[in-house]
Amino acid sequence: GNAVGRDDHAFLVGESPVGSSSNPRWKVRPPEALSHTSQSLAVSPDGRHVAAACRSGNVYLWDWTDEDNLARVWRAHYRPATCVAFDTGDGGMLFTGGEDGVVNAWSVMDLVDLDAADEAARPCRTWSEHHLPVTSLCVLPGGGAGSTRLVSAS
């Protein structure tokens, strides 16, 4: 299985069992620090995409099967981004939460679309009911009829 670990702002993706001495398959050090939450990093269900929430409000999205790796960087929140989570179905949606009390839903397909790389990323949906920073996101399986159930906490 994949092993994922991080220090202040670096992480590794490897195919070896934890504790193995082999080198990671992929390694990245984002140019800015990740948020200090347990959900500042997420891997899509198919293992192809890795998303990271940063203190600047930026979110990074990598396609670690691509040579260029970095698929998109965008300003997801005007305060620090605190958490990221992919939907549990096909991983086609990425959810972000921030200290601004906002939860955004993003289409991964739109984010990795090279024709739209120069355009500002726009969320598919925004929820702003939190009055405190969003601290956790949980995507529940089995929404049915293509729907996703998302729980957020502040």
PDB file of C-alpha atoms in Angstrom:
ATOM      1  CA  GLY A   1       0.000   0.000   0.000  1.00  0.00           C
ATOM      2  CA  ASN A   2       0.947   3.640  -0.204  1.00  0.00           C
ATOM      3  CA  ALA A   3       2.747   5.182   2.746  1.00  0.00           C
ATOM      4  CA  VAL A   4       2.357   8.905   3.239  1.00  0.00           C
ATOM      5  CA  GLY A   5       4.301  10.998   5.741  1.00  0.00           C
ATOM      6  CA  ARG A   6       5.213  14.646   6.129  1.00  0.00           C
ATOM      7  CA  ASP A   7       7.456  16.961   8.098  1.00  0.00           C
ATOM      8  CA  ASP A   8       6.882  20.729   8.265  1.00  0.00           C
ATOM      9  CA  HIS A   9       6.200  20.904   4.558  1.00  0.00           C
ATOM     10  CA  ALA A  10       7.406  17.856   2.697  1.00  0.00           C
ATOM     11  CA  PHE A  11       5.826  14.520   2.011  1.00  0.00           C
ATOM     12  CA  LEU A  12       6.600  11.202   0.391  1.00  0.00           C
ATOM     13  CA  VAL A  13       4.537   8.693  -1.504  1.00  0.00           C
ATOM     14  CA  GLY A  14       5.930   5.202  -1.631  1.00  0.00           C
ATOM     15  CA  GLU A  15       4.850   1.719  -2.606  1.00  0.00           C
ATOM     16  CA  SER A  16       6.982  -0.015   0.024  1.00  0.00           C
ATOM     17  CA  PRO A  17       5.719  -1.241   3.390  1.00  0.00           C
ATOM     18  CA  VAL A  18       6.270   1.167   6.270  1.00  0.00           C
ATOM     19  CA  GLY A  19       9.751   0.669   7.708  1.00  0.00           C
ATOM     20  CA  SER A  20      11.236  -0.499   4.413  1.00  0.00           C
ATOM     21  CA  SER A  21      14.627   0.894   3.475  1.00  0.00           C
ATOM     22  CA  SER A  22      13.744   1.496  -0.190  1.00  0.00           C
ATOM     23  CA  ASN A  23      13.493   5.052  -1.510  1.00  0.00           C
ATOM     24  CA  PRO A  24      10.096   6.717  -1.898  1.00  0.00           C
ATOM     25  CA  ARG A  25       8.560   6.634  -5.343  1.00  0.00           C
ATOM     26  CA  TRP A  26       7.734  10.334  -5.237  1.00  0.00           C
ATOM     27  CA  LYS A  27       8.852  13.179  -2.998  1.00  0.00           C
ATOM     28  CA  VAL A  28       7.849  16.835  -2.919  1.00  0.00           C
ATOM     29  CA  ARG A  29       8.565  19.881  -0.796  1.00  0.00           C
ATOM     30  CA  PRO A  30       5.960  22.592  -1.396  1.00  0.00           C
ATOM     31  CA  PRO A  31       7.337  26.139  -1.547  1.00  0.00           C
ATOM     32  CA  GLU A  32       5.287  27.123   1.507  1.00  0.00           C
ATOM     33  CA  ALA A  33       4.335  25.560   4.819  1.00  0.00           C
ATOM     34  CA  LEU A  34       1.309  23.305   5.150  1.00  0.00           C
ATOM     35  CA  SER A  35      -1.356  24.049   7.730  1.00  0.00           C
ATOM     36  CA  HIS A  36      -0.755  22.480  11.130  1.00  0.00           C
ATOM     37  CA  THR A  37      -3.793  20.221  11.093  1.00  0.00           C
ATOM     38  CA  SER A  38      -4.112  16.485  10.678  1.00  0.00           C
ATOM     39  CA  GLN A  39      -6.152  17.051   7.500  1.00  0.00           C
ATOM     40  CA  SER A  40      -3.756  19.389   5.682  1.00  0.00           C
ATOM     41  CA  LEU A  41      -2.948  16.566   3.251  1.00  0.00           C
ATOM     42  CA  ALA A  42      -5.278  14.254   1.300  1.00  0.00           C
ATOM     43  CA  VAL A  43      -4.843  11.535  -1.303  1.00  0.00           C
ATOM     44  CA  SER A  44      -7.568  10.768  -3.854  1.00  0.00           C
ATOM     45  CA  PRO A  45      -9.207   7.317  -3.647  1.00  0.00           C
ATOM     46  CA  ASP A  46      -7.391   6.149  -6.787  1.00  0.00           C
ATOM     47  CA  GLY A  47      -4.057   7.381  -5.395  1.00  0.00           C
ATOM     48  CA  ARG A  48      -3.397   9.633  -8.376  1.00  0.00           C
ATOM     49  CA  HIS A  49      -3.869  13.082  -6.830  1.00  0.00           C
ATOM     50  CA  VAL A  50      -2.432  14.587  -3.680  1.00  0.00           C
ATOM     51  CA  ALA A  51      -3.810  17.861  -2.264  1.00  0.00           C
ATOM     52  CA  ALA A  52      -2.254  20.051   0.421  1.00  0.00           C
ATOM     53  CA  ALA A  53      -3.753  22.949   2.403  1.00  0.00           C
ATOM     54  CA  CYS A  54      -1.358  25.796   3.175  1.00  0.00           C
ATOM     55  CA  ARG A  55      -1.282  28.569   5.746  1.00  0.00           C
ATOM     56  CA  SER A  56      -1.393  31.184   2.970  1.00  0.00           C
ATOM     57  CA  GLY A  57      -4.862  30.020   1.895  1.00  0.00           C
ATOM     58  CA  ASN A  58      -3.412  28.317  -1.173  1.00  0.00           C
ATOM     59  CA  VAL A  59      -4.126  24.698  -2.032  1.00  0.00           C
ATOM     60  CA  TYR A  60      -1.692  22.621  -4.077  1.00  0.00           C
ATOM     61  CA  LEU A  61      -2.832  19.723  -6.241  1.00  0.00           C
ATOM     62  CA  TRP A  62      -0.338  17.221  -7.630  1.00  0.00           C
ATOM     63  CA  ASP A  63      -0.789  14.417 -10.123  1.00  0.00           C
ATOM     64  CA  TRP A  64       2.038  12.202  -9.050  1.00  0.00           C
ATOM     65  CA  THR A  65       1.680   9.969 -12.133  1.00  0.00           C
ATOM     66  CA  ASP A  66       2.586  12.948 -14.359  1.00  0.00           C
ATOM     67  CA  GLU A  67       6.161  14.099 -14.982  1.00  0.00           C
ATOM     68  CA  ASP A  68       5.313  17.726 -14.184  1.00  0.00           C
ATOM     69  CA  ASN A  69       3.634  16.592 -10.943  1.00  0.00           C
ATOM     70  CA  LEU A  70       2.173  19.957  -9.905  1.00  0.00           C
ATOM     71  CA  ALA A  71      -1.245  20.168 -11.541  1.00  0.00           C
ATOM     72  CA  ARG A  72      -2.540  23.387  -9.946  1.00  0.00           C
ATOM     73  CA  VAL A  73      -1.981  25.970  -7.214  1.00  0.00           C
ATOM     74  CA  TRP A  74      -4.842  28.272  -6.384  1.00  0.00           C
ATOM     75  CA  ARG A  75      -6.078  30.598  -3.682  1.00  0.00           C
ATOM     76  CA  ALA A  76      -8.881  28.536  -2.098  1.00  0.00           C
ATOM     77  CA  HIS A  77      -9.410  30.682   1.029  1.00  0.00           C
ATOM     78  CA  TYR A  78      -8.617  34.245   2.030  1.00  0.00           C
ATOM     79  CA  ARG A  79      -7.413  33.010   5.450  1.00  0.00           C
ATOM     80  CA  PRO A  80      -5.284  29.859   6.000  1.00  0.00           C
ATOM     81  CA  ALA A  81      -6.636  26.686   4.385  1.00  0.00           C
ATOM     82  CA  THR A  82      -6.962  24.142   7.189  1.00  0.00           C
ATOM     83  CA  CYS A  83      -8.177  20.894   5.666  1.00  0.00           C
ATOM     84  CA  VAL A  84      -8.690  19.038   2.395  1.00  0.00           C
ATOM     85  CA  ALA A  85     -10.658  15.889   1.548  1.00  0.00           C
ATOM     86  CA  PHE A  86     -11.529  14.056  -1.667  1.00  0.00           C
ATOM     87  CA  ASP A  87     -14.946  12.520  -2.216  1.00  0.00           C
ATOM     88  CA  THR A  88     -14.939   8.821  -1.420  1.00  0.00           C
ATOM     89  CA  GLY A  89     -16.431   7.736  -4.761  1.00  0.00           C
ATOM     90  CA  ASP A  90     -14.300   8.530  -7.783  1.00  0.00           C
ATOM     91  CA  GLY A  91     -12.296  11.363  -6.193  1.00  0.00           C
ATOM     92  CA  GLY A  92     -13.762  13.813  -8.700  1.00  0.00           C
ATOM     93  CA  MET A  93     -14.478  16.446  -6.038  1.00  0.00           C
ATOM     94  CA  LEU A  94     -12.025  18.058  -3.658  1.00  0.00           C
ATOM     95  CA  PHE A  95     -13.348  19.799  -0.558  1.00  0.00           C
ATOM     96  CA  THR A  96     -11.379  22.499   1.266  1.00  0.00           C
ATOM     97  CA  GLY A  97     -11.994  24.165   4.615  1.00  0.00           C
ATOM     98  CA  GLY A  98     -10.379  27.277   6.001  1.00  0.00           C
ATOM     99  CA  GLU A  99      -9.946  29.617   8.923  1.00  0.00           C
ATOM    100  CA  ASP A 100     -12.355  31.912   7.060  1.00  0.00           C
ATOM    101  CA  GLY A 101     -15.188  29.558   8.125  1.00  0.00           C
ATOM    102  CA  VAL A 102     -15.831  28.535   4.521  1.00  0.00           C
ATOM    103  CA  VAL A 103     -16.013  25.079   2.929  1.00  0.00           C
ATOM    104  CA  ASN A 104     -15.547  24.916  -0.843  1.00  0.00           C
ATOM    105  CA  ALA A 105     -16.160  22.068  -3.312  1.00  0.00           C
ATOM    106  CA  TRP A 106     -13.878  21.967  -6.373  1.00  0.00           C
ATOM    107  CA  SER A 107     -14.063  19.820  -9.508  1.00  0.00           C
ATOM    108  CA  VAL A 108     -10.726  18.017  -9.836  1.00  0.00           C
ATOM    109  CA  MET A 109     -11.299  17.738 -13.587  1.00  0.00           C
ATOM    110  CA  ASP A 110     -11.630  21.532 -13.854  1.00  0.00           C
ATOM    111  CA  LEU A 111      -8.554  22.083 -11.691  1.00  0.00           C
ATOM    112  CA  VAL A 112      -6.300  19.867 -13.819  1.00  0.00           C
ATOM    113  CA  ASP A 113      -7.690  21.137 -17.150  1.00  0.00           C
ATOM    114  CA  LEU A 114      -4.656  22.609 -18.917  1.00  0.00           C
ATOM    115  CA  ASP A 115      -6.847  24.910 -21.034  1.00  0.00           C
ATOM    116  CA  ALA A 116      -8.116  26.568 -17.853  1.00  0.00           C
ATOM    117  CA  ALA A 117      -4.722  26.851 -16.140  1.00  0.00           C
ATOM    118  CA  ASP A 118      -4.584  30.627 -16.654  1.00  0.00           C
ATOM    119  CA  GLU A 119      -8.117  31.162 -15.351  1.00  0.00           C
ATOM    120  CA  ALA A 120      -8.915  31.705 -11.690  1.00  0.00           C
ATOM    121  CA  ALA A 121     -10.188  28.534 -10.066  1.00  0.00           C
ATOM    122  CA  ARG A 122     -13.833  28.735  -9.039  1.00  0.00           C
ATOM    123  CA  PRO A 123     -15.533  26.422  -6.559  1.00  0.00           C
ATOM    124  CA  CYS A 124     -18.544  24.398  -7.699  1.00  0.00           C
ATOM    125  CA  ARG A 125     -20.205  25.029  -4.355  1.00  0.00           C
ATOM    126  CA  THR A 126     -19.487  27.107  -1.250  1.00  0.00           C
ATOM    127  CA  TRP A 127     -20.849  26.758   2.267  1.00  0.00           C
ATOM    128  CA  SER A 128     -20.291  29.633   4.702  1.00  0.00           C
ATOM    129  CA  GLU A 129     -22.384  28.652   7.719  1.00  0.00           C
ATOM    130  CA  HIS A 130     -19.421  28.280  10.111  1.00  0.00           C
ATOM    131  CA  HIS A 131     -18.670  31.223  12.393  1.00  0.00           C
ATOM    132  CA  LEU A 132     -15.318  29.763  13.481  1.00  0.00           C
ATOM    133  CA  PRO A 133     -12.429  28.244  11.498  1.00  0.00           C
ATOM    134  CA  VAL A 134     -13.238  24.939   9.810  1.00  0.00           C
ATOM    135  CA  THR A 135     -11.165  22.310  11.598  1.00  0.00           C
ATOM    136  CA  SER A 136     -12.268  19.049  10.013  1.00  0.00           C
ATOM    137  CA  LEU A 137     -13.918  17.583   6.923  1.00  0.00           C
ATOM    138  CA  CYS A 138     -15.361  14.095   6.627  1.00  0.00           C
ATOM    139  CA  VAL A 139     -16.766  12.695   3.392  1.00  0.00           C
ATOM    140  CA  LEU A 140     -19.268   9.919   4.034  1.00  0.00           C
ATOM    141  CA  PRO A 141     -19.626   7.038   1.561  1.00  0.00           C
ATOM    142  CA  GLY A 142     -22.911   5.930   0.092  1.00  0.00           C
ATOM    143  CA  GLY A 143     -24.688   9.193  -0.682  1.00  0.00           C
ATOM    144  CA  GLY A 144     -26.520   7.463  -3.542  1.00  0.00           C
ATOM    145  CA  ALA A 145     -27.505   8.809  -6.959  1.00  0.00           C
ATOM    146  CA  GLY A 146     -24.082  10.384  -7.433  1.00  0.00           C
ATOM    147  CA  SER A 147     -24.425  12.576  -4.345  1.00  0.00           C
ATOM    148  CA  THR A 148     -21.760  13.097  -1.718  1.00  0.00           C
ATOM    149  CA  ARG A 149     -22.417  13.620   1.970  1.00  0.00           C
ATOM    150  CA  LEU A 150     -19.953  15.991   3.608  1.00  0.00           C
ATOM    151  CA  VAL A 151     -19.628  16.755   7.311  1.00  0.00           C
ATOM    152  CA  SER A 152     -17.613  19.787   8.412  1.00  0.00           C
ATOM    153  CA  ALA A 153     -16.721  20.922  11.912  1.00  0.00           C
ATOM    154  CA  SER A 154     -15.470  24.143  13.465  1.00  0.00           C
TER     155      SER A 154
END
